[in-house]
PDB file of C-alpha atoms in Angstrom:
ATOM      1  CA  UNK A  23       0.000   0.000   0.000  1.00  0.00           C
ATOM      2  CA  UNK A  24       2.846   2.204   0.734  1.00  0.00           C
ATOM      3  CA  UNK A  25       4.653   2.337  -2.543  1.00  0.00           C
ATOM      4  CA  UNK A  26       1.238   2.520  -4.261  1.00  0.00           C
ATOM      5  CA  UNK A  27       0.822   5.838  -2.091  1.00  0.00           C
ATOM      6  CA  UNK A  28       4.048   6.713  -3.009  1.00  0.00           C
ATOM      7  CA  UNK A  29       3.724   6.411  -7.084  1.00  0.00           C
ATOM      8  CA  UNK A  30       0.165   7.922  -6.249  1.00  0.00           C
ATOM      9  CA  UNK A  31       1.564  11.061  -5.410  1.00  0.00           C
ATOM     10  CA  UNK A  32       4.299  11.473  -7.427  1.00  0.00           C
ATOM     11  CA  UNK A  33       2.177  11.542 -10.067  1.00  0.00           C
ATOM     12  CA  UNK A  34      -0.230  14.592  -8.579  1.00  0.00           C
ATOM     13  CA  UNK A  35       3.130  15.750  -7.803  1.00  0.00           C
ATOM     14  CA  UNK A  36       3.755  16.629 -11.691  1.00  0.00           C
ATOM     15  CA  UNK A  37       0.174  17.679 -11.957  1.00  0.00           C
ATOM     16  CA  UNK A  38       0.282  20.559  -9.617  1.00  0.00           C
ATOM     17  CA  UNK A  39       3.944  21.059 -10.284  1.00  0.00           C
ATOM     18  CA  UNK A  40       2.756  21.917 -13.946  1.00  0.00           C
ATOM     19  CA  UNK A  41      -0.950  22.974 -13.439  1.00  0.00           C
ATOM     20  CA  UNK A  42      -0.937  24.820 -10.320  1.00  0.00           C
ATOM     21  CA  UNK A  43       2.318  25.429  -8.112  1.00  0.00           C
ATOM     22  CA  UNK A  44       3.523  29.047  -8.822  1.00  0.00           C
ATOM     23  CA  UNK A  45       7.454  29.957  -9.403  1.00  0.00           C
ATOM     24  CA  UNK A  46       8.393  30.377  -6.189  1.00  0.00           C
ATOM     25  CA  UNK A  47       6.790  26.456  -5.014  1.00  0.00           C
ATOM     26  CA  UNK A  48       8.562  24.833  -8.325  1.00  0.00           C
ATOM     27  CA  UNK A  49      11.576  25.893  -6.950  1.00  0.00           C
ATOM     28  CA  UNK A  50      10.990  24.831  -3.749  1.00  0.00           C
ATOM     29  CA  UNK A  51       9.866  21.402  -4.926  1.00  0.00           C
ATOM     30  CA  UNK A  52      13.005  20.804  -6.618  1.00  0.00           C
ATOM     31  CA  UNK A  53      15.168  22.350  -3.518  1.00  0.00           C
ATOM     32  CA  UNK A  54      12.782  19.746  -1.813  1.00  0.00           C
ATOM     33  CA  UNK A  55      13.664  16.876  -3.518  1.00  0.00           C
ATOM     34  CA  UNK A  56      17.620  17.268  -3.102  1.00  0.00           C
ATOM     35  CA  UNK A  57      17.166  18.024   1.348  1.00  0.00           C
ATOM     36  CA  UNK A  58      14.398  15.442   1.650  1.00  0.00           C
ATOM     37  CA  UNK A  59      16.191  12.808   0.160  1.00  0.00           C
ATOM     38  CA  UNK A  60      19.611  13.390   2.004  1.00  0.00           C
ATOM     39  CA  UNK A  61      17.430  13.670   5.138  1.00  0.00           C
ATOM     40  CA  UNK A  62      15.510  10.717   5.057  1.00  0.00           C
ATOM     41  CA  UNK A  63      18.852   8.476   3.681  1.00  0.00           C
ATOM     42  CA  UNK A  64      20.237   9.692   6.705  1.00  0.00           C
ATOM     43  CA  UNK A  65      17.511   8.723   9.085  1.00  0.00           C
ATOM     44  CA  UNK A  66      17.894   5.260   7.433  1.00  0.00           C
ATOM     45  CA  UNK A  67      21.420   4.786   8.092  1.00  0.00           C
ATOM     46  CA  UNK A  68      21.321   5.577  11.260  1.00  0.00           C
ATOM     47  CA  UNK A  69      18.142   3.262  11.286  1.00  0.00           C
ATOM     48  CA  UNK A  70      15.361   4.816  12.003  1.00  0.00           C
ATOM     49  CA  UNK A  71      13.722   4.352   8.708  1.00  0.00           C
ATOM     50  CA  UNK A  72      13.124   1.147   7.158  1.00  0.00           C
ATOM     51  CA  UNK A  73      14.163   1.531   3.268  1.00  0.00           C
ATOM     52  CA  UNK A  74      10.541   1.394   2.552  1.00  0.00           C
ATOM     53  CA  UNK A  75       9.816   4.502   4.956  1.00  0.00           C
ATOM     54  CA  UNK A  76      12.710   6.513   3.353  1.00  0.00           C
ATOM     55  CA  UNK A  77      10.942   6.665  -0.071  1.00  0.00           C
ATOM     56  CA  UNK A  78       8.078   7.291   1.638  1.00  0.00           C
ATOM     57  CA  UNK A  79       9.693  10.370   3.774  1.00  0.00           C
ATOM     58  CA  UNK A  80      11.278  11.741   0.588  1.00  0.00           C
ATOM     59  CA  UNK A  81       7.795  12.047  -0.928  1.00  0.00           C
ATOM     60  CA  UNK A  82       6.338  13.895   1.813  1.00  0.00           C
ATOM     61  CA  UNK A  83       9.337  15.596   2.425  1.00  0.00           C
ATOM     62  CA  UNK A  84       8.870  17.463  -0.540  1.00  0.00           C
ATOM     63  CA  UNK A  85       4.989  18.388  -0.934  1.00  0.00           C
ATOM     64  CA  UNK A  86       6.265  19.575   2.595  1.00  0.00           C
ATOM     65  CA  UNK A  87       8.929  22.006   1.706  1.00  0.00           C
ATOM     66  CA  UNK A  88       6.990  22.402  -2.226  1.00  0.00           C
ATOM     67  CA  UNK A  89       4.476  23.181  -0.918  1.00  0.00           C
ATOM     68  CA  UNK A  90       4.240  23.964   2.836  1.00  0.00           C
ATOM     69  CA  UNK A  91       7.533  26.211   3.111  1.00  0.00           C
ATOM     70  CA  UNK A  92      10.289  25.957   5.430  1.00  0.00           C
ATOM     71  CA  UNK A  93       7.828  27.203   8.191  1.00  0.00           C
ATOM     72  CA  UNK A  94       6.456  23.718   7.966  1.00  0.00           C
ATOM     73  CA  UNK A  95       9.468  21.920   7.576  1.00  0.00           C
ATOM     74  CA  UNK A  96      10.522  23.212  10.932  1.00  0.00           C
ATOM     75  CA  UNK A  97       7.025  21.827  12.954  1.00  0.00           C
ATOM     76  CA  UNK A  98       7.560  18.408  10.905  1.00  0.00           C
ATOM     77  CA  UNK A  99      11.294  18.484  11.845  1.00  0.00           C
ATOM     78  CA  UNK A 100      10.149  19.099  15.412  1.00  0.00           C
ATOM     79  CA  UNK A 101       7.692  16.548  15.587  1.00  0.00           C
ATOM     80  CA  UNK A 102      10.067  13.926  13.785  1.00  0.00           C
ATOM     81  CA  UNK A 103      13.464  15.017  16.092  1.00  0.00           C
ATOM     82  CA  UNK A 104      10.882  14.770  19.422  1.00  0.00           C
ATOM     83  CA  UNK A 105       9.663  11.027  18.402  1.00  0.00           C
ATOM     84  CA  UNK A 106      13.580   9.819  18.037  1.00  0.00           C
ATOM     85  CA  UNK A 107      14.401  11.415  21.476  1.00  0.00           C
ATOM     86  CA  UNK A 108      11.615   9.909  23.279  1.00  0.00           C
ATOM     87  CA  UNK A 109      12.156   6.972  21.329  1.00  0.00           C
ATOM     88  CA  UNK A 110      16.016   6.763  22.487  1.00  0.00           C
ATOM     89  CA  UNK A 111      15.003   7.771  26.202  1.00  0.00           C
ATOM     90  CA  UNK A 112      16.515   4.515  29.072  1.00  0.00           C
ATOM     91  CA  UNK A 113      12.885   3.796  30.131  1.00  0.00           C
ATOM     92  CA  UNK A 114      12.580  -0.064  28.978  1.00  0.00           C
ATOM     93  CA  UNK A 115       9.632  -0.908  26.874  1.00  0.00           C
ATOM     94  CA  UNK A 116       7.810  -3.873  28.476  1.00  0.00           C
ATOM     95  CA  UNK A 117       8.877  -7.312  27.286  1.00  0.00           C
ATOM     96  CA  UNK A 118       5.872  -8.273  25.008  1.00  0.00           C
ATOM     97  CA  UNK A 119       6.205  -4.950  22.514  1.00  0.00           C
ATOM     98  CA  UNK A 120       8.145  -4.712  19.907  1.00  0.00           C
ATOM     99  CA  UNK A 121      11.727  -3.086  19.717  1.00  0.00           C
ATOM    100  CA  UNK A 122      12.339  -2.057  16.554  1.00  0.00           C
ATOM    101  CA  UNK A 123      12.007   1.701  16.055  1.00  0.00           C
ATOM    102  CA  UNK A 124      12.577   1.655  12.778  1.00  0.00           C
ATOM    103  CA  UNK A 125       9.316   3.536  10.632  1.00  0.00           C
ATOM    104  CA  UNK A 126       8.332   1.658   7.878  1.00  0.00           C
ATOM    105  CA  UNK A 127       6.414   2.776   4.773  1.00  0.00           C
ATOM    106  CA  UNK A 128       2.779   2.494   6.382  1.00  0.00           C
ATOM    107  CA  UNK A 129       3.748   4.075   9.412  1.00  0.00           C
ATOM    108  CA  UNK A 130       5.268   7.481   7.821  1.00  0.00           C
ATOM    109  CA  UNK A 131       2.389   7.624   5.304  1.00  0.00           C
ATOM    110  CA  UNK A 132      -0.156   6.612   8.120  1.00  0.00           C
ATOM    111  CA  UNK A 133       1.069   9.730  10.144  1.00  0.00           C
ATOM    112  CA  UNK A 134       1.520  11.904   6.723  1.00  0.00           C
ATOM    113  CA  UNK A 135      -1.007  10.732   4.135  1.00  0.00           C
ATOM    114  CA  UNK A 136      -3.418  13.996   5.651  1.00  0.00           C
ATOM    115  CA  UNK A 137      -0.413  16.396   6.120  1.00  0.00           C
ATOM    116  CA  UNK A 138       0.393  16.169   2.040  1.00  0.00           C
ATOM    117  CA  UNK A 139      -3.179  16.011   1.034  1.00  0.00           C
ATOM    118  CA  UNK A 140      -3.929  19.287   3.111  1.00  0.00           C
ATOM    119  CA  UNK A 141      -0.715  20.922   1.391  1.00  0.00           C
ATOM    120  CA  UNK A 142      -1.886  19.621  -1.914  1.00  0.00           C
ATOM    121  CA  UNK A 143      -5.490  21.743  -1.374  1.00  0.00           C
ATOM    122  CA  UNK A 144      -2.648  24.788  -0.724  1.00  0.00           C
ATOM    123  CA  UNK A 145      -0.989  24.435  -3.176  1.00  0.00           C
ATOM    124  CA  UNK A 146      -4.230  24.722  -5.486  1.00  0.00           C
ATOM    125  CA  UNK A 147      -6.257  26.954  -3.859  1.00  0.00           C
ATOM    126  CA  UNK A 148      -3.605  29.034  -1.898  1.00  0.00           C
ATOM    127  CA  UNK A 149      -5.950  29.179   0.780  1.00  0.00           C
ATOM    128  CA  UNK A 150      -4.595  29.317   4.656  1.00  0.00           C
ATOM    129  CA  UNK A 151      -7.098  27.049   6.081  1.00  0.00           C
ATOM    130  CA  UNK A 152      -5.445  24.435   4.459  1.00  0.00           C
ATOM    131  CA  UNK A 153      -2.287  25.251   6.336  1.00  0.00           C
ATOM    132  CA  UNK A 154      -3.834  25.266   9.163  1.00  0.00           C
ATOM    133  CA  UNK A 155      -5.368  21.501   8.871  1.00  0.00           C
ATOM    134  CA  UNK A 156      -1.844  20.635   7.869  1.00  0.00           C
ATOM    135  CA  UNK A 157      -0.563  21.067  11.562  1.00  0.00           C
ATOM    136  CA  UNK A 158      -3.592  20.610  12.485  1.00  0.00           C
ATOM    137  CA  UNK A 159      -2.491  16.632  11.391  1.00  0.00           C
ATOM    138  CA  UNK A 160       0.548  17.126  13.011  1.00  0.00           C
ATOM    139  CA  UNK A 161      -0.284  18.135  15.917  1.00  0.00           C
ATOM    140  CA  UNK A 162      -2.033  14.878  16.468  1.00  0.00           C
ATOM    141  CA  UNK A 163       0.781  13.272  15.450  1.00  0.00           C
ATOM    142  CA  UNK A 164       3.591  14.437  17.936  1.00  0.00           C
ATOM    143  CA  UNK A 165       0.702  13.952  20.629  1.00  0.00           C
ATOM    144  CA  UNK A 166      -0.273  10.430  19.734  1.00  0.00           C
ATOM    145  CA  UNK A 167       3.156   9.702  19.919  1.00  0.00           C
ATOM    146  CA  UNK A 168       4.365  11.452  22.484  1.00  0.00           C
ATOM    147  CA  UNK A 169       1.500   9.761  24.540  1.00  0.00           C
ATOM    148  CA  UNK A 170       2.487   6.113  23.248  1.00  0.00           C
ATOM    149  CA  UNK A 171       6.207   6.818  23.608  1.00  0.00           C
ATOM    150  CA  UNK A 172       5.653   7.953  27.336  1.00  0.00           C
ATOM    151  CA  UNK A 173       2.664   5.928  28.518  1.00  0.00           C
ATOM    152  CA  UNK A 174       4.085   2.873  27.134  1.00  0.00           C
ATOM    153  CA  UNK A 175       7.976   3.353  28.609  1.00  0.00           C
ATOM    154  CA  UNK A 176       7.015   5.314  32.019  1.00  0.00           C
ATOM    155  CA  UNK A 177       3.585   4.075  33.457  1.00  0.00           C
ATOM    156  CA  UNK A 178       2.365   1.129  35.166  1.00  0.00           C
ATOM    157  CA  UNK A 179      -0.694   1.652  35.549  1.00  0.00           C
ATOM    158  CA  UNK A 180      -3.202   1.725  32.433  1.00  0.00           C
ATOM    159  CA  UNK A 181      -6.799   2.154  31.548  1.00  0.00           C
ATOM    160  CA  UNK A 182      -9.094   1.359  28.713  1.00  0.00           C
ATOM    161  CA  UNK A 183      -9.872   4.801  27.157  1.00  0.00           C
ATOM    162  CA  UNK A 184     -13.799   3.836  26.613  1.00  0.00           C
ATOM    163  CA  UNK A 185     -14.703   2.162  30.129  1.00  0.00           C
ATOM    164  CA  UNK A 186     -11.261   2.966  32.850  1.00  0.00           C
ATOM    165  CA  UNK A 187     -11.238  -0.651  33.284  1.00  0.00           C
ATOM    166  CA  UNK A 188      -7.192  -1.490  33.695  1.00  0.00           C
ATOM    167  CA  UNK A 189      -5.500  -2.980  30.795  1.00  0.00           C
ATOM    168  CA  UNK A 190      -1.920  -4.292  30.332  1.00  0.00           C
ATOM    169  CA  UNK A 191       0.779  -1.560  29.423  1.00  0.00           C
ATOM    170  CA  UNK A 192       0.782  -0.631  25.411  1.00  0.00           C
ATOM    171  CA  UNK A 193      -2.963  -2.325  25.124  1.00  0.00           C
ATOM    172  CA  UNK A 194      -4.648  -0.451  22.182  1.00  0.00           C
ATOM    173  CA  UNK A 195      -6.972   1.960  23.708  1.00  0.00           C
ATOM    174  CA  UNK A 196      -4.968   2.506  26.475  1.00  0.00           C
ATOM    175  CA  UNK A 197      -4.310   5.525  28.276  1.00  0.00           C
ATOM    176  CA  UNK A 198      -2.563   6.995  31.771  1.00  0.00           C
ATOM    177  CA  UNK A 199      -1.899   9.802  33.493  1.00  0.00           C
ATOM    178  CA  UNK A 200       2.013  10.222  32.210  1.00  0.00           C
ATOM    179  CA  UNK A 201       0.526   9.355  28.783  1.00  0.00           C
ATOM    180  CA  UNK A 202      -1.705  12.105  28.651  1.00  0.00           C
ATOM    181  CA  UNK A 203       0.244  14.584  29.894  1.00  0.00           C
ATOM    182  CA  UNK A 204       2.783  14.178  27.183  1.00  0.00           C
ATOM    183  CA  UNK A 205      -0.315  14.001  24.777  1.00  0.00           C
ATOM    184  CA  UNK A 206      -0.949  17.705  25.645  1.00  0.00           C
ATOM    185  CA  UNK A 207       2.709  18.924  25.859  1.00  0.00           C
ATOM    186  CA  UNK A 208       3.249  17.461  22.580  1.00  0.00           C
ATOM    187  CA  UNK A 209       0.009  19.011  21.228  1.00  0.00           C
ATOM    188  CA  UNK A 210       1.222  21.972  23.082  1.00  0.00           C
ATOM    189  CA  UNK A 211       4.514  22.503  21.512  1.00  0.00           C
ATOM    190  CA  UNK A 212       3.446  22.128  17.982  1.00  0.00           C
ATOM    191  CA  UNK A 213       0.515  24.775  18.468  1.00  0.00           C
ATOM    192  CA  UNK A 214       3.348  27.060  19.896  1.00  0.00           C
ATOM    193  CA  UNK A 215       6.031  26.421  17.388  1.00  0.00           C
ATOM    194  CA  UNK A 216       2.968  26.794  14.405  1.00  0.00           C
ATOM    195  CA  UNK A 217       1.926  30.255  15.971  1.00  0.00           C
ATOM    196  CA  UNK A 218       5.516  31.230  16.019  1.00  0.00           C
ATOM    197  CA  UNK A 219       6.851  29.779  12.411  1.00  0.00           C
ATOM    198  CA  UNK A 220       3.719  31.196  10.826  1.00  0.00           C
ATOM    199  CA  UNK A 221       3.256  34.426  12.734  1.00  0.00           C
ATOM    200  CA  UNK A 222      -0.485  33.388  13.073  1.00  0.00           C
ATOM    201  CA  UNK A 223      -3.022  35.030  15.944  1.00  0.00           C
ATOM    202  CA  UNK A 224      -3.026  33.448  19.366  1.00  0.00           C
ATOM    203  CA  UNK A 225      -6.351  32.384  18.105  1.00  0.00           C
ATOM    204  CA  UNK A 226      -4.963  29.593  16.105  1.00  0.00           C
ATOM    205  CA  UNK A 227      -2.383  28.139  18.971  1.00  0.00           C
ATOM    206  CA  UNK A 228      -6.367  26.964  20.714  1.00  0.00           C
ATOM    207  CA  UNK A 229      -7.320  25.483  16.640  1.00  0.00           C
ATOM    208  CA  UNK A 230      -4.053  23.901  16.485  1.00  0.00           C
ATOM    209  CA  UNK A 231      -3.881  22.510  20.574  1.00  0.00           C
ATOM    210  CA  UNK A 232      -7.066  21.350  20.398  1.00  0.00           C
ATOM    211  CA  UNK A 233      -7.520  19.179  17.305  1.00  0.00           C
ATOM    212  CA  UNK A 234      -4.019  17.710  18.474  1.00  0.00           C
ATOM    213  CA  UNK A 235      -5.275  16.606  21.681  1.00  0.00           C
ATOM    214  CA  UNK A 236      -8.533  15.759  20.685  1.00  0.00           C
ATOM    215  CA  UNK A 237      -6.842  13.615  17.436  1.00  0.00           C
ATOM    216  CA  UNK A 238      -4.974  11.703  20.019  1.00  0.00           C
ATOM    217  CA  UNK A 239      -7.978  10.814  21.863  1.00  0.00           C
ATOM    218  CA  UNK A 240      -9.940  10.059  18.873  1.00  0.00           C
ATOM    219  CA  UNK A 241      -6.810   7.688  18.056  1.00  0.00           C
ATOM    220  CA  UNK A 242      -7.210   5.936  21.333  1.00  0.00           C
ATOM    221  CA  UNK A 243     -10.994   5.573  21.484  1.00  0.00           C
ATOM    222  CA  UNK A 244     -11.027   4.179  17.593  1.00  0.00           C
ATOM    223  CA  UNK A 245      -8.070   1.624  19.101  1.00  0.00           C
ATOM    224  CA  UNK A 246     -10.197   0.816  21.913  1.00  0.00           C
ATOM    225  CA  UNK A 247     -13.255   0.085  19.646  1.00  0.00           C
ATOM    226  CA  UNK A 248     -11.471  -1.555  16.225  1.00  0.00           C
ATOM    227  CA  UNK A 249      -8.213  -2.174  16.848  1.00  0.00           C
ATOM    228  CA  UNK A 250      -8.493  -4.165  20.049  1.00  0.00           C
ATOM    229  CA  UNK A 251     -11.024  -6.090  19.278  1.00  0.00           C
ATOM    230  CA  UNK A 252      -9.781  -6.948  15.618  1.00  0.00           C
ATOM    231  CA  UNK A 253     -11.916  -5.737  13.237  1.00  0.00           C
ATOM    232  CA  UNK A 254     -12.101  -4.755   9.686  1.00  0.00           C
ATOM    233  CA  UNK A 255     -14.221  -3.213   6.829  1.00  0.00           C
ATOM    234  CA  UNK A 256     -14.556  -4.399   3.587  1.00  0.00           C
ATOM    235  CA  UNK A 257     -14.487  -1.656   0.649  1.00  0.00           C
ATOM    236  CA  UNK A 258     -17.418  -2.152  -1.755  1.00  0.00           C
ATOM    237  CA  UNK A 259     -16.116  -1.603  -4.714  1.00  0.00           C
ATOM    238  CA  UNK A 260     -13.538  -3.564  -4.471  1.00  0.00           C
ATOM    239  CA  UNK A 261     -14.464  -6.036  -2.377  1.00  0.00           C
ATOM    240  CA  UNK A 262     -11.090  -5.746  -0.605  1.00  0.00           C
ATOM    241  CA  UNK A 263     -11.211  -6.644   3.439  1.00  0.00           C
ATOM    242  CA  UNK A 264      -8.742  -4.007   5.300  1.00  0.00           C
ATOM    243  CA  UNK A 265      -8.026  -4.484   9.003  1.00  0.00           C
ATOM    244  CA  UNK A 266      -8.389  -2.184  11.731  1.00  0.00           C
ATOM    245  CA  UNK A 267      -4.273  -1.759  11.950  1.00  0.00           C
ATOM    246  CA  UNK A 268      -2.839   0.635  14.413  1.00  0.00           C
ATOM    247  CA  UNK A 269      -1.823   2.275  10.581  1.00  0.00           C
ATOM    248  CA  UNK A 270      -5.281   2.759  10.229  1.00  0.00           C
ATOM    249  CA  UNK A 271      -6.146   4.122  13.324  1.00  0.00           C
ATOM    250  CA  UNK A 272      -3.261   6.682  13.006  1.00  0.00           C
ATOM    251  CA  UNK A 273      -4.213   7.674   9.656  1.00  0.00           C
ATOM    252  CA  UNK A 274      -8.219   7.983  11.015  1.00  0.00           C
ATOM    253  CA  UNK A 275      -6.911  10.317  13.552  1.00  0.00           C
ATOM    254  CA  UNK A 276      -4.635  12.445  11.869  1.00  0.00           C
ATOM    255  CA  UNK A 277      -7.202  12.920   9.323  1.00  0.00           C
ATOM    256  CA  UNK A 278      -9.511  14.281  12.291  1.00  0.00           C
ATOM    257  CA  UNK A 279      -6.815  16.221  13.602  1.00  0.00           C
ATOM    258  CA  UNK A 280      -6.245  18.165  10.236  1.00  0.00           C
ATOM    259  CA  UNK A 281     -10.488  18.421  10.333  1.00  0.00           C
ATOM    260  CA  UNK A 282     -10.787  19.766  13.200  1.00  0.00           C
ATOM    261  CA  UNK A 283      -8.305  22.574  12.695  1.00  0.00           C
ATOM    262  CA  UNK A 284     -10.035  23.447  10.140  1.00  0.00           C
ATOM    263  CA  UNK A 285     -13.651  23.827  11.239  1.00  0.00           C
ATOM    264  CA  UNK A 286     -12.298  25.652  14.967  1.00  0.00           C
ATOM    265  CA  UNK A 287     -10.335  28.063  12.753  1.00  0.00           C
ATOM    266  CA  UNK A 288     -13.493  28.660  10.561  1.00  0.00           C
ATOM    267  CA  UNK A 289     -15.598  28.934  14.058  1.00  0.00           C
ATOM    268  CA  UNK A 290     -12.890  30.589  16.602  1.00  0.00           C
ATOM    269  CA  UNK A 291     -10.925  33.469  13.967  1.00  0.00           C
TER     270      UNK A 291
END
């Protein structure tokens, strides 16, 4: 699904490159390709990208700075440098989850499938909003995964987001205290770092806050609901079965994440 995603969007790529994107974005597409893909090679060498997620990071990498700007290149950066650290931090992840910390195709596209179709409607309609759904996605993002990366390394004690009953550490649909704290400072610092990159109103740091947190939680409830208990939906067209993967769930919730930005931007400012 990945690399299908990936020659997906190379090819709008060239469409808006050639139909929409002004001088100033081809440029920047181009000066895109040459920093994403040293970036991202360098995230795989020092393994944390799989080979798959390195294509996949180059793609995004440049809608990001095509189309986004370096103001949004810094948030992503910020969101991508935070996950490593946390990532890297002593705390011991219990024995039954898995160790490798590697992202793989799914996973980068699962977190950044919304970000580049919200810099996509930019990039054709030049209209802000669009931006702001883009961190909006984010957001959610850096607090899912600041939530996961904390609850899962520095609590013992976990509940079931839907009922409080207490679950095993790293359960889907789990939450804790530590978790959610980090879920809000993580929503927290990409709001403030958006505000600041973008010189936006103090308006927008409540948009962009909000739909993080509220992505997270929507990323734990669906987990709780789907992902836990195993289920799937079958697409009726083409009569393909897709599980409920934590993949998914991500790309559910940073989906409402960018949505929500939106519509409190269009309700709040």
């Amino acid at each position: 699904m990945d690399r299908k995603l990936n020659a997906l969007f190379c090819f709008l790529l060239v469409v808006v490159f050639i139909s929409a994107a002004n001088v100033q974005q081809q440029w920047h597409v181009i000066l895109g390709l040459l920093l994403a893909t040293a970036f991202s090679f360098l995230a795989f060498l020092i393994q944390r990208l799989t080979l798959d997620g390195m294509f996949a990071a180059i793609v995004i990498g440049i809608f990001v700075l095509g189309f986004g700007g370096w103001p949004t290149v810094g948030v992503l950066l910020i969101f991508f440098i935070s996950s490593v650290a946390l990532s890297n931090t002593k705390s011991k992840l219990p024995a039954d989850l898995p160790k490798d910390i590697r992202r793989d195709g799914k996973q980068v596209w699962a977190n950044g499938f919304w970000l580049v179709v919200s810099l996509i409607l930019y990039g054709i309609f030049n209209s802000p909003l669009f931006i702001i759904a883009a961190l909006g996605s984010i957001a959610t993002a850096t607090a899912d995964t600041w939530g996961t990366e904390v609850g899962t390394r520095l609590s013992n004690k976990t509940y079931l987001v839907t009922d409080f009953s207490k679950v095993a550490t790293g359960s889907n649909g789990g939450v804790s205290i530590k978790g959610t704290i980090a879920t809000v400072l993580g929503s927290t610092l990409i709001a403030a770092i958006s505000i600041y990159v973008f010189s936006l109103q103090l308006a927008v740091f409540i948009c962009i806050f909000a739909a993080g947190f509220l992505g997270s939680v929507a990323d734990s409830y669906f987990g709780a609901i789907f992902q836990r208990n195993n289920s799937s939906v079958t697409l009726p067209v083409l009569n393909q079965t897709i599980p409920f993967s934590n993949n998914i769930v991500n790309g559910i919730s940073t989906g409402i994440g960018g949505l929500l930005a939106a519509i409190l931007k269009l309700i709040i400012i």
